[in-house]
Amino acid sequence: MGAMLALVDVRGLGAALVDLVLPGECAGCGVDRRPWCGACLAQVGPPTRPWLPGGPEVLAAGRYAGPLRAALLRYKERGRRDLAGALAGLLAPVLDEVAGPAQESTIWLVPAPSRPAAARERGGDHVARLCRALGARRADVRVARPLRLARRTRDSVGLDAAQRAANLAGRVRVRRGDLPGAGRVLLVDDVVTTGATLRACRDALAHAGVPVASAIVLCDAARDH
Ligand SMILES: [Zn+2]
């Protein structure tokens, strides 16, 4: 075994292992520093307010680029569920900015739903997990999961704004038994591009009698600001 390993080109092996960042390492680049190394953290943010025609008001932790994008992809697509805490740490100041200091009334985080097939492939809903990690940081925050996407909803990658809206029209379902109680409701998502998902979620909740105050998002991939 040792002899076989000695034959492997160490540089080639290193390149192959770049994506296998282990717990205890920076979420962005994998150096031995957690949850983020200084170099990666310096490249995340500042928070942005993408302009979305038709709303809702959104505050994002940073642009969808560099270490933030790398960490989200590891978390979302490469099975690194343990990065929920590192990403929630970036979203925490965004939540504080939107929600203000600790409240008497409850702040409800409502995750934007994933397609059921995508959530199954990822071993659970990654935005809901992010919400739970974020909610654990403030005593006045609770998580409610009333939203579901219909099974026939397509992946929105590659769709323009009108196509995204059409793809989601009538496909965000509300489970009334899981609606948030009294308090302020914030939508949460991982990436905002056109805002179609957030609008569909907001409208579905409004239809169920639950007004949405605004949204907080990890990554801003919107074109307009
Ligand atoms: Zn790093």
PDB file of C-alpha atoms and ligand atoms in Angstrom:
ATOM      1  CA  MET A   1       0.000   0.000   0.000  1.00  0.00           C
ATOM      2  CA  GLY A   2       2.784   2.394   0.989  1.00  0.00           C
ATOM      3  CA  ALA A   3       4.688   1.510  -2.160  1.00  0.00           C
ATOM      4  CA  MET A   4       1.618   2.189  -4.304  1.00  0.00           C
ATOM      5  CA  LEU A   5       1.046   5.576  -2.723  1.00  0.00           C
ATOM      6  CA  ALA A   6       4.718   6.449  -3.280  1.00  0.00           C
ATOM      7  CA  LEU A   7       4.142   6.017  -7.030  1.00  0.00           C
ATOM      8  CA  VAL A   8       1.337   8.591  -7.117  1.00  0.00           C
ATOM      9  CA  ASP A   9       2.369  12.029  -8.333  1.00  0.00           C
ATOM     10  CA  VAL A  10       1.844  14.096  -5.208  1.00  0.00           C
ATOM     11  CA  ARG A  11       1.003  17.292  -7.096  1.00  0.00           C
ATOM     12  CA  GLY A  12      -1.597  15.473  -9.184  1.00  0.00           C
ATOM     13  CA  LEU A  13      -3.093  13.934  -6.077  1.00  0.00           C
ATOM     14  CA  GLY A  14      -3.252  17.353  -4.457  1.00  0.00           C
ATOM     15  CA  ALA A  15      -5.179  18.784  -7.403  1.00  0.00           C
ATOM     16  CA  ALA A  16      -7.608  15.867  -7.296  1.00  0.00           C
ATOM     17  CA  LEU A  17      -8.237  16.447  -3.600  1.00  0.00           C
ATOM     18  CA  VAL A  18      -8.869  20.177  -3.855  1.00  0.00           C
ATOM     19  CA  ASP A  19     -12.633  19.691  -3.611  1.00  0.00           C
ATOM     20  CA  LEU A  20     -12.443  17.242  -0.716  1.00  0.00           C
ATOM     21  CA  VAL A  21     -12.166  19.914   1.942  1.00  0.00           C
ATOM     22  CA  LEU A  22     -12.427  18.330   5.354  1.00  0.00           C
ATOM     23  CA  PRO A  23     -14.221  19.603   8.447  1.00  0.00           C
ATOM     24  CA  GLY A  24     -11.884  21.898  10.313  1.00  0.00           C
ATOM     25  CA  GLU A  25     -10.761  23.594   7.136  1.00  0.00           C
ATOM     26  CA  CYS A  26     -11.742  26.913   5.582  1.00  0.00           C
ATOM     27  CA  ALA A  27     -15.153  26.680   3.882  1.00  0.00           C
ATOM     28  CA  GLY A  28     -13.872  28.757   0.952  1.00  0.00           C
ATOM     29  CA  CYS A  29     -10.458  27.329   0.084  1.00  0.00           C
ATOM     30  CA  GLY A  30      -9.652  24.439   2.428  1.00  0.00           C
ATOM     31  CA  VAL A  31      -6.638  25.782   4.307  1.00  0.00           C
ATOM     32  CA  ASP A  32      -6.370  24.651   7.920  1.00  0.00           C
ATOM     33  CA  ARG A  33      -8.457  27.375   9.459  1.00  0.00           C
ATOM     34  CA  ARG A  34     -12.133  27.238  10.290  1.00  0.00           C
ATOM     35  CA  PRO A  35     -14.766  28.265   9.608  1.00  0.00           C
ATOM     36  CA  TRP A  36     -13.077  30.754   7.208  1.00  0.00           C
ATOM     37  CA  CYS A  37      -9.478  31.808   6.600  1.00  0.00           C
ATOM     38  CA  GLY A  38      -8.732  35.530   6.657  1.00  0.00           C
ATOM     39  CA  ALA A  39      -8.045  35.697   2.918  1.00  0.00           C
ATOM     40  CA  CYS A  40     -11.422  34.141   2.013  1.00  0.00           C
ATOM     41  CA  LEU A  41     -13.363  36.118   4.579  1.00  0.00           C
ATOM     42  CA  ALA A  42     -11.841  39.346   3.213  1.00  0.00           C
ATOM     43  CA  GLN A  43     -13.298  38.486  -0.202  1.00  0.00           C
ATOM     44  CA  VAL A  44     -16.857  37.870   1.048  1.00  0.00           C
ATOM     45  CA  GLY A  45     -19.222  40.813   1.029  1.00  0.00           C
ATOM     46  CA  PRO A  46     -19.955  43.588   1.593  1.00  0.00           C
ATOM     47  CA  PRO A  47     -23.701  42.871   1.813  1.00  0.00           C
ATOM     48  CA  THR A  48     -25.666  43.911  -1.259  1.00  0.00           C
ATOM     49  CA  ARG A  49     -29.221  45.005  -1.971  1.00  0.00           C
ATOM     50  CA  PRO A  50     -30.024  43.677  -5.460  1.00  0.00           C
ATOM     51  CA  TRP A  51     -32.815  45.537  -7.205  1.00  0.00           C
ATOM     52  CA  LEU A  52     -35.616  43.131  -8.078  1.00  0.00           C
ATOM     53  CA  PRO A  53     -38.476  44.476 -10.211  1.00  0.00           C
ATOM     54  CA  GLY A  54     -41.654  43.600  -8.305  1.00  0.00           C
ATOM     55  CA  GLY A  55     -39.772  43.032  -5.070  1.00  0.00           C
ATOM     56  CA  PRO A  56     -39.291  41.799  -2.465  1.00  0.00           C
ATOM     57  CA  GLU A  57     -36.677  43.806  -0.629  1.00  0.00           C
ATOM     58  CA  VAL A  58     -33.548  41.642  -0.314  1.00  0.00           C
ATOM     59  CA  LEU A  59     -30.297  41.858   1.601  1.00  0.00           C
ATOM     60  CA  ALA A  60     -27.551  39.413   0.535  1.00  0.00           C
ATOM     61  CA  ALA A  61     -24.337  38.475   2.370  1.00  0.00           C
ATOM     62  CA  GLY A  62     -22.262  39.051  -0.765  1.00  0.00           C
ATOM     63  CA  ARG A  63     -21.933  38.579  -4.498  1.00  0.00           C
ATOM     64  CA  TYR A  64     -22.092  35.075  -5.956  1.00  0.00           C
ATOM     65  CA  ALA A  65     -18.337  34.838  -6.594  1.00  0.00           C
ATOM     66  CA  GLY A  66     -15.027  33.736  -5.144  1.00  0.00           C
ATOM     67  CA  PRO A  67     -14.897  31.891  -1.806  1.00  0.00           C
ATOM     68  CA  LEU A  68     -18.601  32.470  -1.042  1.00  0.00           C
ATOM     69  CA  ARG A  69     -19.644  30.787  -4.296  1.00  0.00           C
ATOM     70  CA  ALA A  70     -17.070  28.000  -3.741  1.00  0.00           C
ATOM     71  CA  ALA A  71     -18.366  27.346  -0.228  1.00  0.00           C
ATOM     72  CA  LEU A  72     -22.018  27.326  -1.338  1.00  0.00           C
ATOM     73  CA  LEU A  73     -21.255  24.832  -4.107  1.00  0.00           C
ATOM     74  CA  ARG A  74     -19.421  22.550  -1.669  1.00  0.00           C
ATOM     75  CA  TYR A  75     -22.319  22.788   0.751  1.00  0.00           C
ATOM     76  CA  LYS A  76     -25.080  22.412  -1.811  1.00  0.00           C
ATOM     77  CA  GLU A  77     -23.724  20.172  -4.562  1.00  0.00           C
ATOM     78  CA  ARG A  78     -20.832  18.247  -2.996  1.00  0.00           C
ATOM     79  CA  GLY A  79     -22.413  16.885   0.149  1.00  0.00           C
ATOM     80  CA  ARG A  80     -20.665  19.180   2.629  1.00  0.00           C
ATOM     81  CA  ARG A  81     -23.639  19.563   4.971  1.00  0.00           C
ATOM     82  CA  ASP A  82     -21.258  20.482   7.794  1.00  0.00           C
ATOM     83  CA  LEU A  83     -20.704  23.879   6.127  1.00  0.00           C
ATOM     84  CA  ALA A  84     -24.207  25.024   7.190  1.00  0.00           C
ATOM     85  CA  GLY A  85     -22.722  26.665  10.284  1.00  0.00           C
ATOM     86  CA  ALA A  86     -19.946  28.471   8.367  1.00  0.00           C
ATOM     87  CA  LEU A  87     -22.490  29.839   5.875  1.00  0.00           C
ATOM     88  CA  ALA A  88     -24.994  30.735   8.600  1.00  0.00           C
ATOM     89  CA  GLY A  89     -22.175  32.732  10.208  1.00  0.00           C
ATOM     90  CA  LEU A  90     -22.055  34.921   7.083  1.00  0.00           C
ATOM     91  CA  LEU A  91     -25.829  35.315   7.048  1.00  0.00           C
ATOM     92  CA  ALA A  92     -26.038  36.212  10.752  1.00  0.00           C
ATOM     93  CA  PRO A  93     -25.025  39.894  10.363  1.00  0.00           C
ATOM     94  CA  VAL A  94     -27.436  40.149   7.424  1.00  0.00           C
ATOM     95  CA  LEU A  95     -30.240  38.863   9.637  1.00  0.00           C
ATOM     96  CA  ASP A  96     -29.210  41.280  12.400  1.00  0.00           C
ATOM     97  CA  GLU A  97     -29.261  44.172   9.920  1.00  0.00           C
ATOM     98  CA  VAL A  98     -32.762  43.300   8.681  1.00  0.00           C
ATOM     99  CA  ALA A  99     -34.279  42.215  11.999  1.00  0.00           C
ATOM    100  CA  GLY A 100     -32.540  44.663  14.344  1.00  0.00           C
ATOM    101  CA  PRO A 101     -31.531  43.778  17.906  1.00  0.00           C
ATOM    102  CA  ALA A 102     -33.265  40.996  19.840  1.00  0.00           C
ATOM    103  CA  GLN A 103     -37.030  41.331  19.567  1.00  0.00           C
ATOM    104  CA  GLU A 104     -39.888  40.632  21.954  1.00  0.00           C
ATOM    105  CA  SER A 105     -41.896  39.150  19.110  1.00  0.00           C
ATOM    106  CA  THR A 106     -40.764  36.170  17.043  1.00  0.00           C
ATOM    107  CA  ILE A 107     -38.856  36.493  13.793  1.00  0.00           C
ATOM    108  CA  TRP A 108     -39.835  33.644  11.493  1.00  0.00           C
ATOM    109  CA  LEU A 109     -37.398  32.372   8.891  1.00  0.00           C
ATOM    110  CA  VAL A 110     -39.153  30.675   5.980  1.00  0.00           C
ATOM    111  CA  PRO A 111     -36.800  28.825   3.605  1.00  0.00           C
ATOM    112  CA  ALA A 112     -37.493  29.025  -0.128  1.00  0.00           C
ATOM    113  CA  PRO A 113     -38.251  25.421  -1.121  1.00  0.00           C
ATOM    114  CA  SER A 114     -36.014  23.234  -3.291  1.00  0.00           C
ATOM    115  CA  ARG A 115     -37.321  20.931  -5.994  1.00  0.00           C
ATOM    116  CA  PRO A 116     -38.197  17.630  -4.260  1.00  0.00           C
ATOM    117  CA  ALA A 117     -35.837  15.622  -6.508  1.00  0.00           C
ATOM    118  CA  ALA A 118     -32.951  18.031  -5.853  1.00  0.00           C
ATOM    119  CA  ALA A 119     -33.499  17.903  -2.086  1.00  0.00           C
ATOM    120  CA  ARG A 120     -33.524  14.101  -2.197  1.00  0.00           C
ATOM    121  CA  GLU A 121     -30.246  14.035  -4.132  1.00  0.00           C
ATOM    122  CA  ARG A 122     -28.666  16.414  -1.610  1.00  0.00           C
ATOM    123  CA  GLY A 123     -29.776  14.418   1.414  1.00  0.00           C
ATOM    124  CA  GLY A 124     -32.217  17.067   2.611  1.00  0.00           C
ATOM    125  CA  ASP A 125     -33.249  20.657   1.972  1.00  0.00           C
ATOM    126  CA  HIS A 126     -30.074  22.750   2.123  1.00  0.00           C
ATOM    127  CA  VAL A 127     -31.824  26.103   2.654  1.00  0.00           C
ATOM    128  CA  ALA A 128     -33.898  24.710   5.525  1.00  0.00           C
ATOM    129  CA  ARG A 129     -30.694  23.410   7.131  1.00  0.00           C
ATOM    130  CA  LEU A 130     -29.112  26.849   6.691  1.00  0.00           C
ATOM    131  CA  CYS A 131     -32.169  28.405   8.394  1.00  0.00           C
ATOM    132  CA  ARG A 132     -31.877  26.048  11.361  1.00  0.00           C
ATOM    133  CA  ALA A 133     -28.176  26.901  11.783  1.00  0.00           C
ATOM    134  CA  LEU A 134     -29.011  30.603  11.554  1.00  0.00           C
ATOM    135  CA  GLY A 135     -31.985  30.304  13.910  1.00  0.00           C
ATOM    136  CA  ALA A 136     -29.780  28.669  16.544  1.00  0.00           C
ATOM    137  CA  ARG A 137     -27.893  31.964  16.855  1.00  0.00           C
ATOM    138  CA  ARG A 138     -30.789  34.122  18.116  1.00  0.00           C
ATOM    139  CA  ALA A 139     -33.341  33.334  20.812  1.00  0.00           C
ATOM    140  CA  ASP A 140     -36.071  35.349  19.050  1.00  0.00           C
ATOM    141  CA  VAL A 141     -35.785  33.441  15.760  1.00  0.00           C
ATOM    142  CA  ARG A 142     -37.790  30.393  14.738  1.00  0.00           C
ATOM    143  CA  VAL A 143     -37.982  28.450  11.491  1.00  0.00           C
ATOM    144  CA  ALA A 144     -41.221  27.521   9.695  1.00  0.00           C
ATOM    145  CA  ARG A 145     -41.376  25.377   6.552  1.00  0.00           C
ATOM    146  CA  PRO A 146     -44.796  25.869   4.984  1.00  0.00           C
ATOM    147  CA  LEU A 147     -43.587  26.055   1.360  1.00  0.00           C
ATOM    148  CA  ARG A 148     -43.180  23.168  -1.069  1.00  0.00           C
ATOM    149  CA  LEU A 149     -42.439  23.095  -4.804  1.00  0.00           C
ATOM    150  CA  ALA A 150     -44.643  20.989  -7.047  1.00  0.00           C
ATOM    151  CA  ARG A 151     -42.899  17.946  -8.501  1.00  0.00           C
ATOM    152  CA  ARG A 152     -43.086  19.091 -12.099  1.00  0.00           C
ATOM    153  CA  THR A 153     -41.103  22.286 -11.444  1.00  0.00           C
ATOM    154  CA  ARG A 154     -37.952  22.480 -13.608  1.00  0.00           C
ATOM    155  CA  ASP A 155     -34.475  23.460 -12.481  1.00  0.00           C
ATOM    156  CA  SER A 156     -34.274  27.212 -13.150  1.00  0.00           C
ATOM    157  CA  VAL A 157     -30.639  27.208 -14.317  1.00  0.00           C
ATOM    158  CA  GLY A 158     -30.469  28.705 -17.819  1.00  0.00           C
ATOM    159  CA  LEU A 159     -33.973  30.207 -17.711  1.00  0.00           C
ATOM    160  CA  ASP A 160     -34.498  33.964 -18.129  1.00  0.00           C
ATOM    161  CA  ALA A 161     -36.667  36.066 -15.818  1.00  0.00           C
ATOM    162  CA  ALA A 162     -39.939  35.448 -17.693  1.00  0.00           C
ATOM    163  CA  GLN A 163     -39.243  31.715 -18.008  1.00  0.00           C
ATOM    164  CA  ARG A 164     -38.391  31.452 -14.318  1.00  0.00           C
ATOM    165  CA  ALA A 165     -41.642  33.172 -13.371  1.00  0.00           C
ATOM    166  CA  ALA A 166     -43.629  30.886 -15.703  1.00  0.00           C
ATOM    167  CA  ASN A 167     -41.840  27.814 -14.329  1.00  0.00           C
ATOM    168  CA  LEU A 168     -42.892  28.730 -10.792  1.00  0.00           C
ATOM    169  CA  ALA A 169     -46.413  30.057 -11.491  1.00  0.00           C
ATOM    170  CA  GLY A 170     -48.809  28.152  -9.241  1.00  0.00           C
ATOM    171  CA  ARG A 171     -46.117  25.660  -8.245  1.00  0.00           C
ATOM    172  CA  VAL A 172     -45.257  26.978  -4.801  1.00  0.00           C
ATOM    173  CA  ARG A 173     -47.584  25.123  -2.435  1.00  0.00           C
ATOM    174  CA  VAL A 174     -48.449  26.176   1.106  1.00  0.00           C
ATOM    175  CA  ARG A 175     -48.953  23.657   3.886  1.00  0.00           C
ATOM    176  CA  ARG A 176     -51.287  25.543   6.199  1.00  0.00           C
ATOM    177  CA  GLY A 177     -50.440  23.463   9.242  1.00  0.00           C
ATOM    178  CA  ASP A 178     -46.804  24.605   8.955  1.00  0.00           C
ATOM    179  CA  LEU A 179     -47.439  28.351   8.576  1.00  0.00           C
ATOM    180  CA  PRO A 180     -45.506  30.669  10.916  1.00  0.00           C
ATOM    181  CA  GLY A 181     -47.302  32.093  13.948  1.00  0.00           C
ATOM    182  CA  ALA A 182     -47.448  35.727  15.054  1.00  0.00           C
ATOM    183  CA  GLY A 183     -44.362  37.808  14.339  1.00  0.00           C
ATOM    184  CA  ARG A 184     -42.302  39.021  11.443  1.00  0.00           C
ATOM    185  CA  VAL A 185     -41.692  36.730   8.458  1.00  0.00           C
ATOM    186  CA  LEU A 186     -38.444  36.747   6.458  1.00  0.00           C
ATOM    187  CA  LEU A 187     -37.866  34.598   3.393  1.00  0.00           C
ATOM    188  CA  VAL A 188     -34.459  32.913   3.146  1.00  0.00           C
ATOM    189  CA  ASP A 189     -32.730  31.569   0.032  1.00  0.00           C
ATOM    190  CA  ASP A 190     -29.206  30.603  -0.999  1.00  0.00           C
ATOM    191  CA  VAL A 191     -28.924  32.548  -4.282  1.00  0.00           C
ATOM    192  CA  VAL A 192     -31.004  35.354  -5.764  1.00  0.00           C
ATOM    193  CA  THR A 193     -30.858  35.825  -9.552  1.00  0.00           C
ATOM    194  CA  THR A 194     -34.063  37.361 -10.920  1.00  0.00           C
ATOM    195  CA  GLY A 195     -36.095  37.218  -7.700  1.00  0.00           C
ATOM    196  CA  ALA A 196     -38.707  34.958  -9.335  1.00  0.00           C
ATOM    197  CA  THR A 197     -38.468  32.359  -6.562  1.00  0.00           C
ATOM    198  CA  LEU A 198     -38.733  34.931  -3.783  1.00  0.00           C
ATOM    199  CA  ARG A 199     -41.733  36.606  -5.442  1.00  0.00           C
ATOM    200  CA  ALA A 200     -43.504  33.283  -5.938  1.00  0.00           C
ATOM    201  CA  CYS A 201     -42.891  32.414  -2.275  1.00  0.00           C
ATOM    202  CA  ARG A 202     -44.003  35.835  -1.065  1.00  0.00           C
ATOM    203  CA  ASP A 203     -47.175  35.692  -3.175  1.00  0.00           C
ATOM    204  CA  ALA A 204     -48.019  32.149  -2.018  1.00  0.00           C
ATOM    205  CA  LEU A 205     -47.651  33.196   1.627  1.00  0.00           C
ATOM    206  CA  ALA A 206     -49.667  36.394   1.065  1.00  0.00           C
ATOM    207  CA  HIS A 207     -52.426  34.273  -0.473  1.00  0.00           C
ATOM    208  CA  ALA A 208     -52.407  32.220   2.744  1.00  0.00           C
ATOM    209  CA  GLY A 209     -52.725  35.417   4.801  1.00  0.00           C
ATOM    210  CA  VAL A 210     -49.070  35.706   5.834  1.00  0.00           C
ATOM    211  CA  PRO A 211     -47.346  38.947   4.796  1.00  0.00           C
ATOM    212  CA  VAL A 212     -43.584  38.739   4.146  1.00  0.00           C
ATOM    213  CA  ALA A 213     -41.477  41.598   5.501  1.00  0.00           C
ATOM    214  CA  SER A 214     -38.431  41.029   3.289  1.00  0.00           C
ATOM    215  CA  ALA A 215     -35.845  38.429   2.301  1.00  0.00           C
ATOM    216  CA  ILE A 216     -32.305  37.553   3.283  1.00  0.00           C
ATOM    217  CA  VAL A 217     -30.094  35.641   0.882  1.00  0.00           C
ATOM    218  CA  LEU A 218     -26.596  34.225   1.023  1.00  0.00           C
ATOM    219  CA  CYS A 219     -25.410  35.010  -2.528  1.00  0.00           C
ATOM    220  CA  ASP A 220     -26.376  37.817  -4.863  1.00  0.00           C
ATOM    221  CA  ALA A 221     -26.251  36.738  -8.533  1.00  0.00           C
ATOM    222  CA  ALA A 222     -28.607  39.498  -9.737  1.00  0.00           C
ATOM    223  CA  ARG A 223     -27.626  41.653 -12.687  1.00  0.00           C
ATOM    224  CA  ASP A 224     -29.064  44.961 -11.455  1.00  0.00           C
ATOM    225  CA  HIS A 225     -28.225  46.878  -8.306  1.00  0.00           C
TER     226      HIS A 225
HETATM  227 ZN    ZN B   1      -9.977  30.220   2.748  1.00  0.00          ZN
END
